[in-house]
Short mmCIF file of C-alpha atoms and ligand atoms in Angstrom, two decimals:
data_model
loop_
_atom_site.label_atom_id
_atom_site.label_comp_id
_atom_site.label_asym_id
_atom_site.label_seq_id
_atom_site.Cartn_x
_atom_site.Cartn_y
_atom_site.Cartn_z
CA MET V 206 -11.29 -13.10 38.95
CA ALA V 207 -10.44 -12.00 35.44
CA ASP V 208 -10.84 -13.97 32.27
CA GLY V 209 -9.84 -13.06 28.75
CA LYS V 210 -6.87 -10.96 27.75
CA TYR V 211 -6.70 -8.43 30.58
CA TRP V 212 -7.02 -8.57 34.32
CA ASN V 213 -8.88 -5.26 34.28
CA GLU V 214 -9.69 -4.35 30.68
CA LYS V 215 -11.38 -1.04 31.47
CA ILE V 216 -8.35 0.28 33.33
CA GLU V 217 -5.60 -1.32 31.25
CA THR V 218 -6.95 -0.14 27.88
CA MET V 219 -8.39 3.20 29.02
CA PRO V 220 -7.74 5.98 26.46
CA THR V 221 -4.76 8.10 27.51
CA GLN V 222 -6.84 11.24 27.99
CA GLU V 223 -9.10 9.42 30.40
CA ILE V 224 -6.12 7.99 32.31
CA HIS V 225 -4.82 11.53 32.68
CA LYS V 226 -8.19 12.71 33.96
CA LEU V 227 -8.22 9.89 36.49
CA GLN V 228 -4.65 10.69 37.49
CA VAL V 229 -5.50 14.33 38.19
CA GLN V 230 -8.42 13.36 40.42
CA LYS V 231 -6.31 10.87 42.34
CA LEU V 232 -3.32 13.20 42.49
CA ARG V 233 -5.42 15.88 44.17
CA ASP V 234 -6.58 13.39 46.79
CA GLN V 235 -3.09 12.03 47.30
CA VAL V 236 -1.59 15.50 47.77
CA LYS V 237 -4.35 16.46 50.20
CA HIS V 238 -3.78 13.23 52.15
CA CYS V 239 -0.03 13.93 52.33
CA TYR V 240 -0.48 17.52 53.43
CA GLU V 241 -3.07 16.74 56.07
CA ASN V 242 -1.51 13.62 57.53
CA SER V 243 2.25 13.64 57.06
CA VAL V 244 4.35 16.09 59.06
CA PHE V 245 7.13 15.60 56.54
CA TYR V 246 5.07 16.65 53.51
CA ARG V 247 3.30 19.46 55.32
CA LYS V 248 6.64 20.99 56.30
CA LYS V 249 7.90 20.60 52.75
CA PHE V 250 4.84 22.32 51.29
CA ASP V 251 4.75 25.08 53.92
CA LYS V 252 8.40 25.89 53.34
CA ILE V 253 7.64 27.00 49.78
CA GLY V 254 4.10 28.23 50.44
CA LEU V 255 2.49 25.45 48.41
CA LYS V 256 -1.09 24.43 49.23
CA PRO V 257 -2.83 21.22 48.11
CA ASN V 258 -5.28 23.33 46.10
CA ASP V 259 -2.41 24.63 43.97
CA ILE V 260 -2.19 21.17 42.39
CA ARG V 261 -5.01 21.07 39.85
CA SER V 262 -3.42 19.55 36.74
CA LEU V 263 -0.64 17.16 35.78
CA ASP V 264 1.52 20.16 34.88
CA ASP V 265 1.14 21.44 38.44
CA LEU V 266 2.96 18.36 39.63
CA GLN V 267 6.21 20.16 38.86
CA LYS V 268 5.49 22.62 41.67
CA ILE V 269 6.03 19.82 44.19
CA PRO V 270 9.62 19.35 45.38
CA PHE V 271 11.28 15.98 44.78
CA THR V 272 11.40 13.33 47.49
CA VAL V 273 14.71 11.48 47.74
CA LYS V 274 16.13 8.38 49.41
CA SER V 275 17.82 10.46 52.10
CA ASP V 276 14.40 11.83 53.14
CA LEU V 277 13.41 8.28 54.00
CA ARG V 278 16.70 7.66 55.74
CA ASP V 279 16.55 10.89 57.74
CA ASN V 280 12.96 10.23 58.79
CA TYR V 281 13.56 6.56 59.60
CA PRO V 282 11.53 4.66 60.54
CA PHE V 283 8.11 6.31 60.56
CA GLY V 284 8.71 10.06 60.17
CA MET V 285 7.10 10.21 56.73
CA VAL V 286 4.15 7.95 57.44
CA ALA V 287 0.74 9.52 56.73
CA VAL V 288 -1.52 7.29 58.84
CA LYS V 289 -1.86 6.30 62.48
CA SER V 290 0.60 3.66 63.61
CA ASP V 291 -2.21 1.10 64.07
CA ASP V 292 -3.16 1.38 60.41
CA ILE V 293 0.22 0.03 59.24
CA VAL V 294 -0.21 -3.70 58.67
CA GLU V 295 3.08 -4.73 57.03
CA ILE V 296 6.60 -3.41 56.72
CA HIS V 297 9.26 -4.25 54.15
CA ALA V 298 12.74 -2.84 53.72
CA SER V 299 15.69 -2.53 51.38
CA SER V 300 19.19 -1.17 51.87
CA GLY V 301 19.79 2.47 52.67
CA THR V 302 23.03 4.30 52.05
CA THR V 303 24.09 4.01 55.70
CA GLY V 304 23.00 1.90 58.65
CA ASN V 305 19.30 2.71 58.25
CA PRO V 306 17.30 0.60 55.82
CA ILE V 307 14.71 2.12 53.49
CA ILE V 308 11.32 1.22 54.87
CA GLY V 309 8.09 0.50 53.03
CA ALA V 310 5.16 0.73 55.45
CA TYR V 311 1.85 -0.42 54.05
CA THR V 312 -1.76 -0.11 55.18
CA ARG V 313 -4.42 -2.69 54.36
CA SER V 314 -5.47 -0.66 51.32
CA ASP V 315 -1.80 -0.39 50.17
CA MET V 316 -1.50 -4.18 50.48
CA ASN V 317 -4.69 -4.62 48.42
CA MET V 318 -3.35 -2.27 45.78
CA TRP V 319 0.00 -4.10 45.64
CA GLN V 320 -1.71 -7.46 45.38
CA GLU V 321 -3.95 -6.18 42.59
CA LEU V 322 -0.96 -4.79 40.65
CA MET V 323 0.98 -8.02 41.04
CA ALA V 324 -2.05 -10.02 39.91
CA ARG V 325 -2.36 -7.77 36.85
CA SER V 326 1.37 -8.18 36.18
CA ILE V 327 1.26 -11.99 36.37
CA TYR V 328 -1.85 -11.98 34.17
CA THR V 329 -0.19 -9.66 31.62
CA VAL V 330 2.63 -12.13 30.95
CA GLY V 331 0.08 -14.92 30.53
CA GLY V 332 -0.07 -16.42 34.04
CA ARG V 333 -3.45 -18.01 34.79
CA ARG V 334 -5.18 -20.00 37.53
CA GLN V 335 -3.99 -23.28 36.03
CA ASP V 336 -0.34 -22.27 36.37
CA VAL V 337 2.16 -23.36 39.01
CA ILE V 338 4.43 -20.48 40.01
CA HIS V 339 7.83 -21.13 41.58
CA ILE V 340 8.85 -18.03 43.51
CA ALA V 341 12.60 -18.02 44.02
CA TYR V 342 12.87 -14.36 45.04
CA GLY V 343 13.84 -14.01 48.69
CA TYR V 344 10.95 -14.03 51.16
CA GLY V 345 11.16 -11.66 54.11
CA LEU V 346 11.89 -7.97 54.26
CA PHE V 347 12.73 -7.94 50.55
CA THR V 348 9.54 -7.28 48.59
CA GLY V 349 10.27 -9.82 45.82
CA GLY V 350 9.11 -13.08 47.42
CA LEU V 351 5.99 -11.88 49.19
CA GLY V 352 5.03 -9.44 46.40
CA PHE V 353 4.83 -12.30 43.90
CA HIS V 354 3.18 -14.49 46.50
CA TYR V 355 0.33 -12.04 47.11
CA GLY V 356 -0.22 -11.47 43.39
CA ALA V 357 -0.21 -15.19 42.61
CA GLN V 358 -2.72 -15.78 45.40
CA LYS V 359 -5.10 -13.36 43.75
CA VAL V 360 -4.65 -14.93 40.32
CA GLY V 361 -5.27 -18.29 41.97
CA THR V 362 -2.17 -20.08 40.71
CA LYS V 363 -0.57 -22.90 42.67
CA ILE V 364 2.34 -21.35 44.57
CA VAL V 365 5.71 -22.90 45.36
CA PRO V 366 7.31 -20.41 47.80
CA ALA V 367 10.85 -21.65 47.21
CA SER V 368 12.70 -18.43 48.22
CA GLY V 369 16.48 -18.34 47.54
CA GLY V 370 19.23 -20.95 47.79
CA MET V 371 19.34 -24.74 47.50
CA THR V 372 19.54 -24.72 43.72
CA GLN V 373 19.44 -28.48 43.18
CA ARG V 374 16.39 -28.88 45.36
CA GLN V 375 14.69 -26.01 43.53
CA ILE V 376 15.23 -27.79 40.22
CA LYS V 377 13.85 -31.03 41.63
CA LEU V 378 10.74 -29.21 42.85
CA MET V 379 10.30 -27.47 39.51
CA LYS V 380 10.37 -30.85 37.84
CA ASP V 381 8.26 -32.82 40.31
CA LEU V 382 5.61 -30.14 40.86
CA ASP V 383 5.12 -29.34 37.15
CA VAL V 384 6.11 -25.70 37.63
CA THR V 385 5.07 -23.49 34.68
CA ILE V 386 6.22 -20.02 35.82
CA LEU V 387 9.58 -19.15 37.33
CA ALA V 388 9.94 -15.86 39.24
CA CYS V 389 13.46 -14.90 40.36
CA THR V 390 16.33 -12.54 39.59
CA PRO V 391 17.71 -12.94 36.06
CA SER V 392 21.11 -13.92 37.44
CA PHE V 393 19.57 -16.71 39.51
CA ALA V 394 17.68 -17.85 36.40
CA VAL V 395 20.98 -18.11 34.50
CA PHE V 396 22.47 -20.05 37.40
CA LEU V 397 19.47 -22.40 37.50
CA ALA V 398 19.79 -22.96 33.74
CA GLU V 399 23.50 -23.75 34.10
CA THR V 400 22.85 -26.16 36.95
CA MET V 401 20.07 -27.84 34.97
CA ALA V 402 22.46 -28.39 32.08
CA GLN V 403 25.07 -29.86 34.44
CA GLU V 404 22.48 -32.22 35.90
CA GLY V 405 21.42 -33.37 32.44
CA ILE V 406 17.96 -31.81 32.69
CA VAL V 407 16.46 -30.87 29.34
CA PRO V 408 13.85 -28.21 30.14
CA GLU V 409 11.68 -28.77 27.06
CA LYS V 410 11.47 -32.48 27.87
CA ASP V 411 11.74 -32.67 31.64
CA LEU V 412 9.94 -29.50 32.74
CA LYS V 413 6.58 -27.84 32.10
CA LEU V 414 8.13 -24.38 32.47
CA ARG V 415 6.80 -21.81 29.98
CA LEU V 416 7.17 -18.32 31.50
CA GLY V 417 9.77 -16.42 33.53
CA MET V 418 9.32 -13.15 35.46
CA PHE V 419 12.70 -11.64 36.12
CA GLY V 420 13.68 -8.37 37.78
CA ALA V 421 15.13 -6.64 40.86
CA GLU V 422 18.40 -6.03 39.00
CA PRO V 423 19.43 -4.78 35.55
CA TRP V 424 19.68 -7.34 32.76
CA SER V 425 20.00 -7.20 29.01
CA ASP V 426 18.34 -8.61 25.90
CA LYS V 427 21.35 -10.86 25.47
CA ILE V 428 20.65 -12.46 28.83
CA ARG V 429 16.98 -12.75 27.91
CA GLU V 430 17.92 -14.65 24.74
CA ARG V 431 20.15 -16.94 26.77
CA ILE V 432 17.54 -17.69 29.43
CA GLU V 433 14.80 -18.19 26.82
CA LYS V 434 16.95 -20.59 24.84
CA GLU V 435 18.39 -22.51 27.75
CA MET V 436 15.13 -22.82 29.69
CA HIS V 437 12.85 -22.95 26.70
CA ILE V 438 10.56 -20.25 28.09
CA GLN V 439 9.37 -16.72 27.39
CA ALA V 440 11.11 -14.26 29.73
CA PHE V 441 9.56 -11.02 31.01
CA ASP V 442 11.09 -8.03 32.74
CA VAL V 443 9.41 -6.88 35.96
CA TYR V 444 10.31 -3.67 37.77
CA GLY V 445 9.58 -2.07 41.08
CA LEU V 446 11.00 -0.70 44.31
CA THR V 447 10.21 -0.97 47.99
CA GLU V 448 9.43 2.74 48.27
CA LEU V 449 6.53 2.44 45.79
CA CYS V 450 5.25 -1.05 46.71
CA GLY V 451 7.87 -3.55 45.55
CA PRO V 452 7.54 -5.46 42.26
CA GLY V 453 4.38 -4.53 40.39
CA VAL V 454 5.21 -0.96 39.37
CA SER V 455 5.67 -2.02 35.73
CA ILE V 456 5.65 -5.18 33.66
CA GLU V 457 6.58 -6.23 30.17
CA CYS V 458 3.71 -7.51 28.00
CA PRO V 459 4.05 -10.28 25.38
CA LYS V 460 5.04 -7.68 22.76
CA HIS V 461 8.33 -7.18 24.63
CA ASN V 462 8.60 -3.51 23.76
CA GLY V 463 8.85 -1.88 27.16
CA LEU V 464 7.34 -2.27 30.62
CA HIS V 465 3.80 -0.96 31.16
CA ILE V 466 3.65 1.30 34.20
CA TRP V 467 0.36 0.93 36.06
CA GLU V 468 -0.64 4.54 35.50
CA ASP V 469 -3.84 4.37 37.49
CA ASN V 470 -1.57 4.09 40.55
CA PHE V 471 1.58 5.98 39.55
CA ILE V 472 2.53 9.09 37.59
CA VAL V 473 5.92 8.78 35.97
CA GLU V 474 8.26 11.58 34.91
CA THR V 475 11.82 11.48 33.57
CA ILE V 476 14.26 14.13 34.68
CA ASP V 477 17.82 15.15 33.97
CA PRO V 478 19.61 13.62 36.98
CA ASP V 479 22.03 16.56 37.23
CA THR V 480 19.68 19.52 36.84
CA GLY V 481 16.32 18.03 37.84
CA GLU V 482 14.79 19.44 34.63
CA VAL V 483 11.76 17.47 33.41
CA LEU V 484 12.42 15.73 30.10
CA ASN V 485 10.10 14.94 27.20
CA ALA V 486 8.76 11.45 26.54
CA GLY V 487 11.41 9.45 24.71
CA GLU V 488 14.35 11.26 26.33
CA GLU V 489 16.53 9.16 28.58
CA GLY V 490 16.75 10.28 32.18
CA GLU V 491 16.04 9.40 35.79
CA LEU V 492 12.62 7.97 36.58
CA VAL V 493 10.55 9.92 39.09
CA PHE V 494 7.32 8.42 40.43
CA THR V 495 4.36 9.89 42.25
CA THR V 496 2.04 7.43 43.96
CA LEU V 497 -1.67 8.09 43.50
CA THR V 498 -3.32 5.66 45.86
CA LYS V 499 -0.87 4.97 48.67
CA THR V 500 -1.97 5.79 52.17
CA GLY V 501 0.78 4.51 54.54
CA LEU V 502 3.88 5.99 52.98
CA PRO V 503 2.85 7.99 49.91
CA MET V 504 5.61 9.22 47.60
CA LEU V 505 5.37 12.56 45.86
CA ARG V 506 7.87 12.90 42.99
CA TYR V 507 10.18 10.20 44.30
CA ARG V 508 13.57 10.16 42.58
CA THR V 509 14.40 6.51 41.89
CA ARG V 510 17.91 7.09 40.49
CA ASP V 511 17.02 4.51 37.82
CA ILE V 512 17.81 5.53 34.26
CA SER V 513 15.27 4.77 31.53
CA LYS V 514 12.97 6.47 29.02
CA ILE V 515 9.21 6.59 28.54
CA ASN V 516 7.07 5.74 25.53
CA SER V 517 3.48 6.96 25.85
CA GLU V 518 2.11 5.47 22.63
CA LYS V 519 -0.53 2.78 22.77
CA CYS V 520 0.99 -0.69 22.67
CA GLU V 521 0.08 -3.39 20.16
CA CYS V 522 -1.14 -5.50 23.10
CA GLY V 523 -4.00 -3.01 23.50
CA ARG V 524 -2.78 -1.56 26.78
CA THR V 525 -2.56 2.19 26.89
CA HIS V 526 -0.45 2.64 30.01
CA ALA V 527 2.93 4.26 29.25
CA ARG V 528 5.92 1.99 28.87
CA MET V 529 9.38 2.41 30.32
CA ALA V 530 12.43 1.00 28.57
CA ARG V 531 14.63 -1.48 30.40
CA VAL V 532 16.54 0.25 33.22
CA THR V 533 20.02 0.84 31.81
CA GLY V 534 21.79 2.05 34.95
CA ARG V 535 21.60 4.28 37.99
CA SER V 536 22.48 7.90 38.62
CA ASP V 537 23.90 7.16 42.07
CA ASP V 538 26.47 4.69 43.34
CA MET V 539 24.06 1.96 44.43
CA LEU V 540 25.27 -1.49 43.38
CA ILE V 541 22.95 -4.43 42.89
CA ILE V 542 24.81 -7.56 43.91
CA ARG V 543 22.98 -10.86 43.43
CA GLY V 544 19.75 -8.90 43.44
CA VAL V 545 20.53 -7.09 46.70
CA ASN V 546 21.00 -3.32 46.82
CA VAL V 547 24.35 -2.38 48.31
CA PHE V 548 25.85 1.07 48.74
CA PRO V 549 29.64 1.49 48.97
CA SER V 550 29.00 3.58 52.08
CA GLN V 551 27.60 0.48 53.79
CA ILE V 552 30.87 -1.35 53.19
CA GLU V 553 32.76 1.64 54.51
CA TYR V 554 30.55 1.65 57.60
CA ALA V 555 31.17 -2.09 58.07
CA VAL V 556 34.95 -2.07 57.69
CA MET V 557 35.84 1.21 59.37
CA CYS V 558 35.06 -0.06 62.84
CA PHE V 559 38.07 -2.40 62.72
CA SER V 560 41.04 -0.59 64.25
CA GLU V 561 43.42 -3.07 62.59
CA LEU V 562 42.53 -1.65 59.17
CA ALA V 563 43.74 1.41 57.27
CA SER V 564 41.09 3.61 55.64
CA GLN V 565 41.47 2.29 52.08
CA TYR V 566 39.10 -0.35 50.76
CA LEU V 567 38.10 -1.60 47.33
CA ILE V 568 34.97 -3.48 46.27
CA VAL V 569 35.61 -5.80 43.33
CA LEU V 570 32.61 -7.22 41.51
CA ASP V 571 32.74 -9.77 38.74
CA ARG V 572 30.55 -12.32 37.03
CA PRO V 573 32.74 -15.19 35.88
CA GLY V 574 29.70 -17.51 35.56
CA ALA V 575 26.06 -16.81 36.26
CA LEU V 576 26.41 -15.27 39.70
CA ASP V 577 28.16 -12.17 40.94
CA THR V 578 31.36 -12.48 42.90
CA PHE V 579 31.76 -9.87 45.62
CA VAL V 580 35.24 -9.26 47.01
CA VAL V 581 36.13 -6.54 49.51
CA LYS V 582 39.82 -5.75 49.67
CA VAL V 583 40.95 -4.06 52.85
CA GLU V 584 44.36 -2.86 53.96
CA LEU V 585 46.00 -3.72 57.22
CA SER V 586 47.18 -0.66 59.19
CA GLU V 587 50.97 -0.25 59.61
CA GLN V 588 50.58 -0.91 63.29
CA ALA V 589 48.55 -4.09 62.90
CA ALA V 590 50.95 -5.35 60.22
CA LYS V 591 53.85 -5.00 62.67
CA ASN V 592 51.94 -6.54 65.56
CA PRO V 593 52.71 -10.29 65.82
CA GLN V 594 49.40 -10.76 67.69
CA THR V 595 47.36 -9.83 64.60
CA ASP V 596 45.48 -12.93 63.48
CA LYS V 597 44.57 -12.30 59.85
CA ASN V 598 42.24 -15.28 59.56
CA GLU V 599 40.23 -14.27 62.59
CA LEU V 600 40.11 -10.68 61.38
CA LYS V 601 38.95 -11.76 57.92
CA ASN V 602 36.14 -13.83 59.43
CA ASP V 603 35.05 -10.96 61.67
CA ILE V 604 34.99 -8.51 58.75
CA GLN V 605 33.02 -10.96 56.59
CA LYS V 606 30.49 -11.43 59.38
CA ARG V 607 30.17 -7.68 59.82
CA ILE V 608 29.64 -7.08 56.09
CA HIS V 609 26.98 -9.76 56.10
CA ILE V 610 25.18 -8.13 59.02
CA VAL V 611 25.25 -4.70 57.36
CA THR V 612 24.39 -5.68 53.77
CA GLY V 613 22.61 -9.01 54.12
CA ILE V 614 24.92 -10.76 51.66
CA SER V 615 28.24 -12.56 51.88
CA ALA V 616 31.47 -11.02 50.68
CA ASP V 617 34.88 -12.53 50.33
CA VAL V 618 37.30 -10.36 52.27
CA GLU V 619 40.93 -10.08 51.18
CA ILE V 620 43.35 -8.44 53.60
CA VAL V 621 46.28 -6.83 51.82
CA LYS V 622 49.51 -5.21 53.06
CA PRO V 623 49.63 -1.52 54.06
CA GLY V 624 49.85 0.71 50.98
CA GLU V 625 48.90 -2.02 48.53
CA LEU V 626 45.54 -0.68 47.38
CA PRO V 627 45.68 1.91 44.59
CA ARG V 628 45.49 5.58 45.64
CA THR V 629 43.94 8.20 43.37
CA GLU V 630 44.63 11.90 43.35
CA GLY V 631 41.03 12.94 42.99
CA LYS V 632 37.95 11.08 44.15
CA ALA V 633 38.75 7.74 45.72
CA LYS V 634 37.80 4.82 43.51
CA ARG V 635 36.01 2.38 45.76
CA VAL V 636 34.41 0.08 43.23
CA LEU V 637 35.87 -2.02 40.44
CA ASP V 638 32.89 -3.44 38.58
CA LEU V 639 34.02 -5.98 36.03
CA ARG V 640 30.49 -7.31 35.40
CA ASN V 641 29.64 -4.79 32.69
CA GLY V 642 28.96 -6.46 29.39
CA LYS V 643 28.73 -9.85 31.06
CA MET V 644 25.02 -9.53 31.71
O1 LIG Y 2184 13.99 -5.00 43.74
C1 LIG Y 2184 11.56 -4.98 43.91
C2 LIG Y 2184 11.49 -6.08 42.91
C3 LIG Y 2184 11.45 -7.38 43.34
C4 LIG Y 2184 11.42 -5.78 41.56
C5 LIG Y 2184 11.32 -8.41 42.40
C6 LIG Y 2184 11.30 -6.79 40.63
C7 LIG Y 2184 11.23 -8.09 41.05
P1 LIG Y 2184 14.24 -2.93 45.94
O2 LIG Y 2184 14.96 -3.99 46.68
O3 LIG Y 2184 13.72 -1.77 46.69
O4 LIG Y 2184 12.98 -3.54 45.23
O5 LIG Y 2184 15.19 -2.43 44.78
C8 LIG Y 2184 14.72 -1.48 43.86
O6 LIG Y 2184 16.13 -2.44 42.13
O7 LIG Y 2184 15.36 1.05 42.10
C9 LIG Y 2184 16.24 -0.68 40.59
O8 LIG Y 2184 17.49 -0.04 40.73
C10 LIG Y 2184 16.40 -2.17 40.77
N1 LIG Y 2184 15.45 -2.91 39.92
C11 LIG Y 2184 14.27 -3.44 40.27
N2 LIG Y 2184 13.71 -4.06 39.20
C12 LIG Y 2184 14.56 -3.90 38.15
C13 LIG Y 2184 14.55 -4.28 36.78
C14 LIG Y 2184 12.98 -4.55 44.26
N3 LIG Y 2184 13.57 -5.00 36.25
C15 LIG Y 2184 15.78 -1.21 42.82
N4 LIG Y 2184 15.59 -3.88 36.01
C16 LIG Y 2184 15.30 -0.30 41.72
C17 LIG Y 2184 16.61 -3.15 36.53
C18 LIG Y 2184 15.66 -3.15 38.61
N5 LIG Y 2184 16.68 -2.78 37.81
#
């Protein structure tokens, strides 16, 4: 149990040169582990004649080919795993581009590492044993709920595992249980704040809330200001992905000048998303992570598709671990709708099995209030339009159910007449995202 300013002062404030030395040692072990235990990595290395011993410095990292989301999809579920099946103790998942989810398979030591990183993250924002944390990230396959839960257990806070939904009840619990930390997506935080205002709750009077840990989707400083003002709290950005562990990859400190990446567990690079060329610190590009301590499903040079930039200077908070700027976007077509990752190809997969529909579809996203609206417009086929037996209401319900099964979230389906959706001459435009600038 930590006390003082840092969870692990030695590691968090370690001089950069020493962190790099530690990273090289761990990188060599991680590469050896991958080569010796994962058929996937061994094949990848053998194909270009690379041996684990060729990786002796951080610069050598560039010799290793990138790992991408489709590698996980193609090797679903356990083709990339680097331990015996019995050593996997927990599995999480997020959306893949097609029917297969992206799996995170963790060993006991991976779970310990994740818990430690989440504990450090909660501690960094000021969370302590005396706090009461309300976790309104979804529990289950999504890493948000349980990731925070494990970290909070290690810090020793009182945990309210609220998960998603039932907004009014969540607010009541926050009030009655003297909740001091709120952990959820930033859009749900805005929604909670709006609902509190409608219910006449004055956070600074009625609640003990003081900190918020928000992530899993992009948000802006404008939204931070709004949440901080409306909830009377300090808000922190938290970043992570299932493939690396879940939340706990990086965390904003009280200086609010970037998110510290836990460099004793990850090496970060930024690359040009088009050419793959490695960029210098400070240049904006796609984040690429290499895990240093993972045993179940290690990731060597994993392309996240998240766009950001890195600042390696020591932070005023005393931590030396490099900081990433807020994620500003993605270099692929993945959409994050109400905190859930959704690929347009999943919608295509869901709607194309209905013979009553033509092949055009359009996803329309908006954010009129705090939460995203998600509409899928589909076109009736000429044949179905002419057929008096076609029951549009039944069809709409069936499509909505199907989309929910495939993506895990609810969409509003609108069935339009044949030929009504816009056609383009070049690449089909499948997404109309009107949320930009609203968050
Ligand atoms: O979203 C893990 C997480 C849970 C992070 C709770 C923070 C809090 P996935 O479902 O695998 O994991 O989605 C990962 O979400 O590649 C980013 O595109 C996006 N993302 C995550 N955190 C942030 C953030 C969790 N703070 C994908 N800002 C990532 C912007 C974020 N985007």
